mmCIF file of C-alpha atoms in Angstrom:
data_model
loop_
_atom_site.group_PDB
_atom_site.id
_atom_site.type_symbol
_atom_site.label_atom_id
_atom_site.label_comp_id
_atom_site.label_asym_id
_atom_site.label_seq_id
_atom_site.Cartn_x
_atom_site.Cartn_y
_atom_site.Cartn_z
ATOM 1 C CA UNK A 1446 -14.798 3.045 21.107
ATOM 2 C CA UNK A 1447 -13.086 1.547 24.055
ATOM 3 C CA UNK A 1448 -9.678 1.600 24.751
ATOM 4 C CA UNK A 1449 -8.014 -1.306 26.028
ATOM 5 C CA UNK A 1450 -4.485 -1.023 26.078
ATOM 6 C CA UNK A 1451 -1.867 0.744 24.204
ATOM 7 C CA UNK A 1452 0.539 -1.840 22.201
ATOM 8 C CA UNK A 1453 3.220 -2.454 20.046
ATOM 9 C CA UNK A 1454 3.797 -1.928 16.137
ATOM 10 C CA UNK A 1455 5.179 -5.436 16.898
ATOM 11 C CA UNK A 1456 1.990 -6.909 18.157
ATOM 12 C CA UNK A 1457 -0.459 -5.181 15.214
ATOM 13 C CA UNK A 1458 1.208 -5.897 12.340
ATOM 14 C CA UNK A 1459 1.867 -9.482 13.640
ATOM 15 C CA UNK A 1460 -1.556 -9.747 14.070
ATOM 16 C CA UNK A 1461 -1.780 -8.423 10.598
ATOM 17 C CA UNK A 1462 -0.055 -10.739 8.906
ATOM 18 C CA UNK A 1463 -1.456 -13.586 11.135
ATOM 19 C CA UNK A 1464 -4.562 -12.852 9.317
ATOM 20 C CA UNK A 1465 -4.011 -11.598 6.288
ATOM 21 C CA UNK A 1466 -1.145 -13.533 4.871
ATOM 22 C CA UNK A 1467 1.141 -11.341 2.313
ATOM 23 C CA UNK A 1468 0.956 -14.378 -0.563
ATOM 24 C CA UNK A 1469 -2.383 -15.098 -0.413
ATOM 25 C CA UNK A 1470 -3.483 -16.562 -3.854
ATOM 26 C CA UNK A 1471 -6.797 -14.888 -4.268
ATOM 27 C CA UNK A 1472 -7.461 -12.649 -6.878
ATOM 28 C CA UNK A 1473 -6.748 -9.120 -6.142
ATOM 29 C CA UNK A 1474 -4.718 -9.484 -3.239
ATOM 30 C CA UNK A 1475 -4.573 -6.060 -1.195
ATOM 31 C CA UNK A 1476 -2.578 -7.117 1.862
ATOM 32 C CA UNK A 1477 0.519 -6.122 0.618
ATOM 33 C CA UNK A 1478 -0.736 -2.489 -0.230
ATOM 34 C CA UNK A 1479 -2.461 -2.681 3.581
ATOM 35 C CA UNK A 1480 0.663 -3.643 5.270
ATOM 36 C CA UNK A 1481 2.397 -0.448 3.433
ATOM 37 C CA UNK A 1482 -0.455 1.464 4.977
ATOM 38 C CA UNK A 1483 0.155 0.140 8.465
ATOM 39 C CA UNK A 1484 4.081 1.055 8.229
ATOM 40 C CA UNK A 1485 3.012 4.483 7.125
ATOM 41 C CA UNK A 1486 0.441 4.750 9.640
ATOM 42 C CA UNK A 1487 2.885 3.758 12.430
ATOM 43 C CA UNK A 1488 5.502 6.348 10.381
ATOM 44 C CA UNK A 1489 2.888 9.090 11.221
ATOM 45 C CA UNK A 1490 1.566 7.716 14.633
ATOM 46 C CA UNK A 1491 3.947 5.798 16.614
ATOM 47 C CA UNK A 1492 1.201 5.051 18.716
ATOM 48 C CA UNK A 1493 -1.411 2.131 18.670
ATOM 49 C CA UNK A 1494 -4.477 1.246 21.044
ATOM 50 C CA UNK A 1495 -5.983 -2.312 20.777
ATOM 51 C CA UNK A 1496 -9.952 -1.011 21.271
ATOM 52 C CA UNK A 1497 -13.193 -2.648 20.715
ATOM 53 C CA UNK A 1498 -15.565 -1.105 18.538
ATOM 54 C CA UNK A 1499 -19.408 -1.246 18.361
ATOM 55 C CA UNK A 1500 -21.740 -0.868 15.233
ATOM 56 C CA UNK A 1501 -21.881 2.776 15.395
ATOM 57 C CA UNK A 1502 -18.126 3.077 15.570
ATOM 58 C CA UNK A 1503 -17.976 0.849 12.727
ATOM 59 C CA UNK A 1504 -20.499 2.565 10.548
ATOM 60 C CA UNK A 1505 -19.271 5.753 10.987
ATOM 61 C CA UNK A 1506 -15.583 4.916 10.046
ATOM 62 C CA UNK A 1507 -14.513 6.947 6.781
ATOM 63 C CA UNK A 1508 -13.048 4.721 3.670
ATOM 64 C CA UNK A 1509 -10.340 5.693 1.020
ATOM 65 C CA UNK A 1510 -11.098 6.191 -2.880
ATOM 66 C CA UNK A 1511 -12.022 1.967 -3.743
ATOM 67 C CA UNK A 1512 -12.530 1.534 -7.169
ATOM 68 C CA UNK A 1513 -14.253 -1.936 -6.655
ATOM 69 C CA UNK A 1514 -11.310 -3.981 -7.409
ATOM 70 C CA UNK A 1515 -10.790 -2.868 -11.004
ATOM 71 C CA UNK A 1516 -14.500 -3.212 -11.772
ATOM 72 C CA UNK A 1517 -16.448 -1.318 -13.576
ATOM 73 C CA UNK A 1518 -18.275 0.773 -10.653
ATOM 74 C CA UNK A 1519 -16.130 2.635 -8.383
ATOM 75 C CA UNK A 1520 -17.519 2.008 -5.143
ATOM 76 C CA UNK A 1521 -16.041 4.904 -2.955
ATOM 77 C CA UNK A 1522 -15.393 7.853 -4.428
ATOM 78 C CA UNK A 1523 -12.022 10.024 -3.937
ATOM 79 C CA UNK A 1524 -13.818 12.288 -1.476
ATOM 80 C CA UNK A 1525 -14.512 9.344 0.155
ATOM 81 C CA UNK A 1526 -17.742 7.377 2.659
ATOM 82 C CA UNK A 1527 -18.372 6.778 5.478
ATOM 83 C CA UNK A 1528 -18.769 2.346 6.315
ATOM 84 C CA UNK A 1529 -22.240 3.875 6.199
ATOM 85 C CA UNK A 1530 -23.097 5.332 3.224
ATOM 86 C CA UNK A 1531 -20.804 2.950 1.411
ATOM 87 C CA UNK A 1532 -23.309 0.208 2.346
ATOM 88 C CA UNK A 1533 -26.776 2.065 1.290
ATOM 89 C CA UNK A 1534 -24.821 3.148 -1.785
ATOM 90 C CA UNK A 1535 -24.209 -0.763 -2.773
ATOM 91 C CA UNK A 1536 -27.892 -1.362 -1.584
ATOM 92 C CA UNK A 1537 -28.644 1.093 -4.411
ATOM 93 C CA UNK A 1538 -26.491 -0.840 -7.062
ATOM 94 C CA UNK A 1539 -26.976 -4.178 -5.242
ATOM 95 C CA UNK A 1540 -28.556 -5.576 -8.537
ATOM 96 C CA UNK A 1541 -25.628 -4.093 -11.083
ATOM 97 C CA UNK A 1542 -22.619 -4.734 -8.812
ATOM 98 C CA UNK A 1543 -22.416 -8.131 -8.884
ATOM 99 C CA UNK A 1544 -22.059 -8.383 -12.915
ATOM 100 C CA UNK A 1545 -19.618 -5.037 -13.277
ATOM 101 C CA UNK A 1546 -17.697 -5.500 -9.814
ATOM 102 C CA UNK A 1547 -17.292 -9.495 -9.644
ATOM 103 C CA UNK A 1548 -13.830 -9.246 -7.632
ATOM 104 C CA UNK A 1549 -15.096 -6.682 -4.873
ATOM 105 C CA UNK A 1550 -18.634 -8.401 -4.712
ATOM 106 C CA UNK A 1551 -16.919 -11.920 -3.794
ATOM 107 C CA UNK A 1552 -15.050 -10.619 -1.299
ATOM 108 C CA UNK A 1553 -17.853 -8.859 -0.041
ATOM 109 C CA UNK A 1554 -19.786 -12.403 -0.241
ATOM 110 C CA UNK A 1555 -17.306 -14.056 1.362
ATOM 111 C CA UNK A 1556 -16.520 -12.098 4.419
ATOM 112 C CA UNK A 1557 -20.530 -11.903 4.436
ATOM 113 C CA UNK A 1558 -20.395 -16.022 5.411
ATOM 114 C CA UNK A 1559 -17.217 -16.677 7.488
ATOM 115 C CA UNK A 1560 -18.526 -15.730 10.574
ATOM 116 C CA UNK A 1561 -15.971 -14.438 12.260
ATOM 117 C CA UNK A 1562 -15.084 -10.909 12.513
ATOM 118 C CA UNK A 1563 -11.380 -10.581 12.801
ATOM 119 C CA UNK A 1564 -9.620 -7.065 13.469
ATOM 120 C CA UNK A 1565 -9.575 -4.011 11.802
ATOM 121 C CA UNK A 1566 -6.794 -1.514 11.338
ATOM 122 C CA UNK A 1567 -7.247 2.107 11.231
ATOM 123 C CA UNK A 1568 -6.431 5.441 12.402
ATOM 124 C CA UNK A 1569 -7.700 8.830 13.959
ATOM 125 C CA UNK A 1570 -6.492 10.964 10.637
ATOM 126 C CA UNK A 1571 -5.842 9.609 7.138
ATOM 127 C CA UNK A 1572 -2.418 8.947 5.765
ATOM 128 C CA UNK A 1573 -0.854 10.404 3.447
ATOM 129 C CA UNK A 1574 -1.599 8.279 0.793
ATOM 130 C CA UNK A 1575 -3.060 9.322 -2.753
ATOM 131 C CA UNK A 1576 -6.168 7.653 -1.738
ATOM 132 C CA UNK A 1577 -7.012 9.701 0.891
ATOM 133 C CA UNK A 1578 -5.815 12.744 -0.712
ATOM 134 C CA UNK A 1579 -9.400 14.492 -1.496
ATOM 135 C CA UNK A 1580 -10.615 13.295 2.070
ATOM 136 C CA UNK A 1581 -11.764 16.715 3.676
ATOM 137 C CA UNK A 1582 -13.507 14.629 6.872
ATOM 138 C CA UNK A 1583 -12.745 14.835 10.290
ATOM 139 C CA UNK A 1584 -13.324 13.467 14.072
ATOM 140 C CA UNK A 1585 -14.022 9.583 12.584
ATOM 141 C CA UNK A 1586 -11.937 6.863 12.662
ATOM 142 C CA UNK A 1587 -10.298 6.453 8.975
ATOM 143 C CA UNK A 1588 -9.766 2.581 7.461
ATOM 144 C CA UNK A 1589 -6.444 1.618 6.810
ATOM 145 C CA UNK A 1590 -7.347 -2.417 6.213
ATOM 146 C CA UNK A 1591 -10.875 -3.756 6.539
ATOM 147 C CA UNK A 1592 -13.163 -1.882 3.797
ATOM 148 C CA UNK A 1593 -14.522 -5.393 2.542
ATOM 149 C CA UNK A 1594 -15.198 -6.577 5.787
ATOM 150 C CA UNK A 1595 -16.890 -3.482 7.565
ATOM 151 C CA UNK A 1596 -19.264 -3.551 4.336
ATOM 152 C CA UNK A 1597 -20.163 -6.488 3.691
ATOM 153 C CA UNK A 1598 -20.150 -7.289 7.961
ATOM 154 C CA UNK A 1599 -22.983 -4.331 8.405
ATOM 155 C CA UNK A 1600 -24.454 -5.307 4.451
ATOM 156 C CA UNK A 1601 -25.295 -8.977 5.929
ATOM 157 C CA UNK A 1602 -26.287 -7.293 9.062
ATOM 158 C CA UNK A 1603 -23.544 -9.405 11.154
ATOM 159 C CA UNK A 1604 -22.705 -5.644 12.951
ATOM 160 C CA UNK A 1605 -25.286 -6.028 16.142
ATOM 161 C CA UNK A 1606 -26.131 -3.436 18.700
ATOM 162 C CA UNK A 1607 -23.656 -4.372 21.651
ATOM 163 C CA UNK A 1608 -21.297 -6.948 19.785
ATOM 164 C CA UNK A 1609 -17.644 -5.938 20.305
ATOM 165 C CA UNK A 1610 -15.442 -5.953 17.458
ATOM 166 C CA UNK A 1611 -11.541 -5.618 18.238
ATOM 167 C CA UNK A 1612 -9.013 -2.916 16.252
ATOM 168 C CA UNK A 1613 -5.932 -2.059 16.567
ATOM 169 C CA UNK A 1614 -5.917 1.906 16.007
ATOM 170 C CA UNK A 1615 -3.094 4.275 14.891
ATOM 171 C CA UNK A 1616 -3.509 7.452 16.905
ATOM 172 C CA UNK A 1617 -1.903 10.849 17.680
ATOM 173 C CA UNK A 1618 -0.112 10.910 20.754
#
């Protein structure tokens, strides 16, 4: 991870909302629930650093409970994953997923063929959040908005050795 700058609440959660738009009309629209974890995070923090992140960073960031978008599969378990093992775990269930988990596997699609790879939001310690309640990990970066985008970014191998990938992290001061 490399730190740029440090910056405003302001400036992240305008860039939040630049890219994830609150009424977006998609099925299963998180961004409300992610812009609750950004206030919370900043609750908890006051601090934020816009970094860039390599693969390794990325992979080794630690996701919430996901139940796969009210499928049938829960994807990351209450303990919770690493970007990591969340991706050889849907390797394993690549075949079943699609059919039990067609919300989460769309998305997953989808940010699989946009291209771009827009920021992530996270933190140096989970919130306190029911989600990450049964997390007992520590010294990784923890997701606050970007699960189906670090997946399905390192899933359709668009996370390359030396690509920079900007963040905006909550962090203890």
């Amino acid at each position: 991870m490399k730190i740029q700058r440090k910056v405003t609440f302001d400036e992240v959660i305008q860039n939040f909302l630049k890219e994830h738009p609150i009424d977006a009309s998609y099925e299963v629209n998180t961004n409300p629930d992610a812009q609750k974890s950004l206030i919370m995070a900043n609750e908890i923090f006051e601090e934020w650093n816009y970094v860039l992140l390599e693969r390794q960073d990325i992979l080794k960031v630690i996701l919430p409970w996901h139940l796969g978008c009210k499928g049938e599969l829960t994807l990351v378990p209450k303990s919770g994953l690493t970007v990591e093992q969340t991706v050889k775990k849907l390797r394993e269930i690549e075949d079943l997923y699609p059919q039990t988990n067609q919300v989460c596997w769309q998305k997953i699609v989808k940010m699989g063929n946009c291209g771009e790879l827009t920021h992530l939001f996270l933190s140096t310690q989970a919130i306190s959040h029911e989600d990450y309640a049964e997390i007992n990990i520590s010294g990784n970066l923890f997701h606050l908005d970007g699960l189906h985008r670090m997946v399905s970014w390192e899933f359709h191998g668009l996370l390359k050795d030396n690509r920079q990938i900007p963040a905006y992290v909550a962090r203890n001061l």
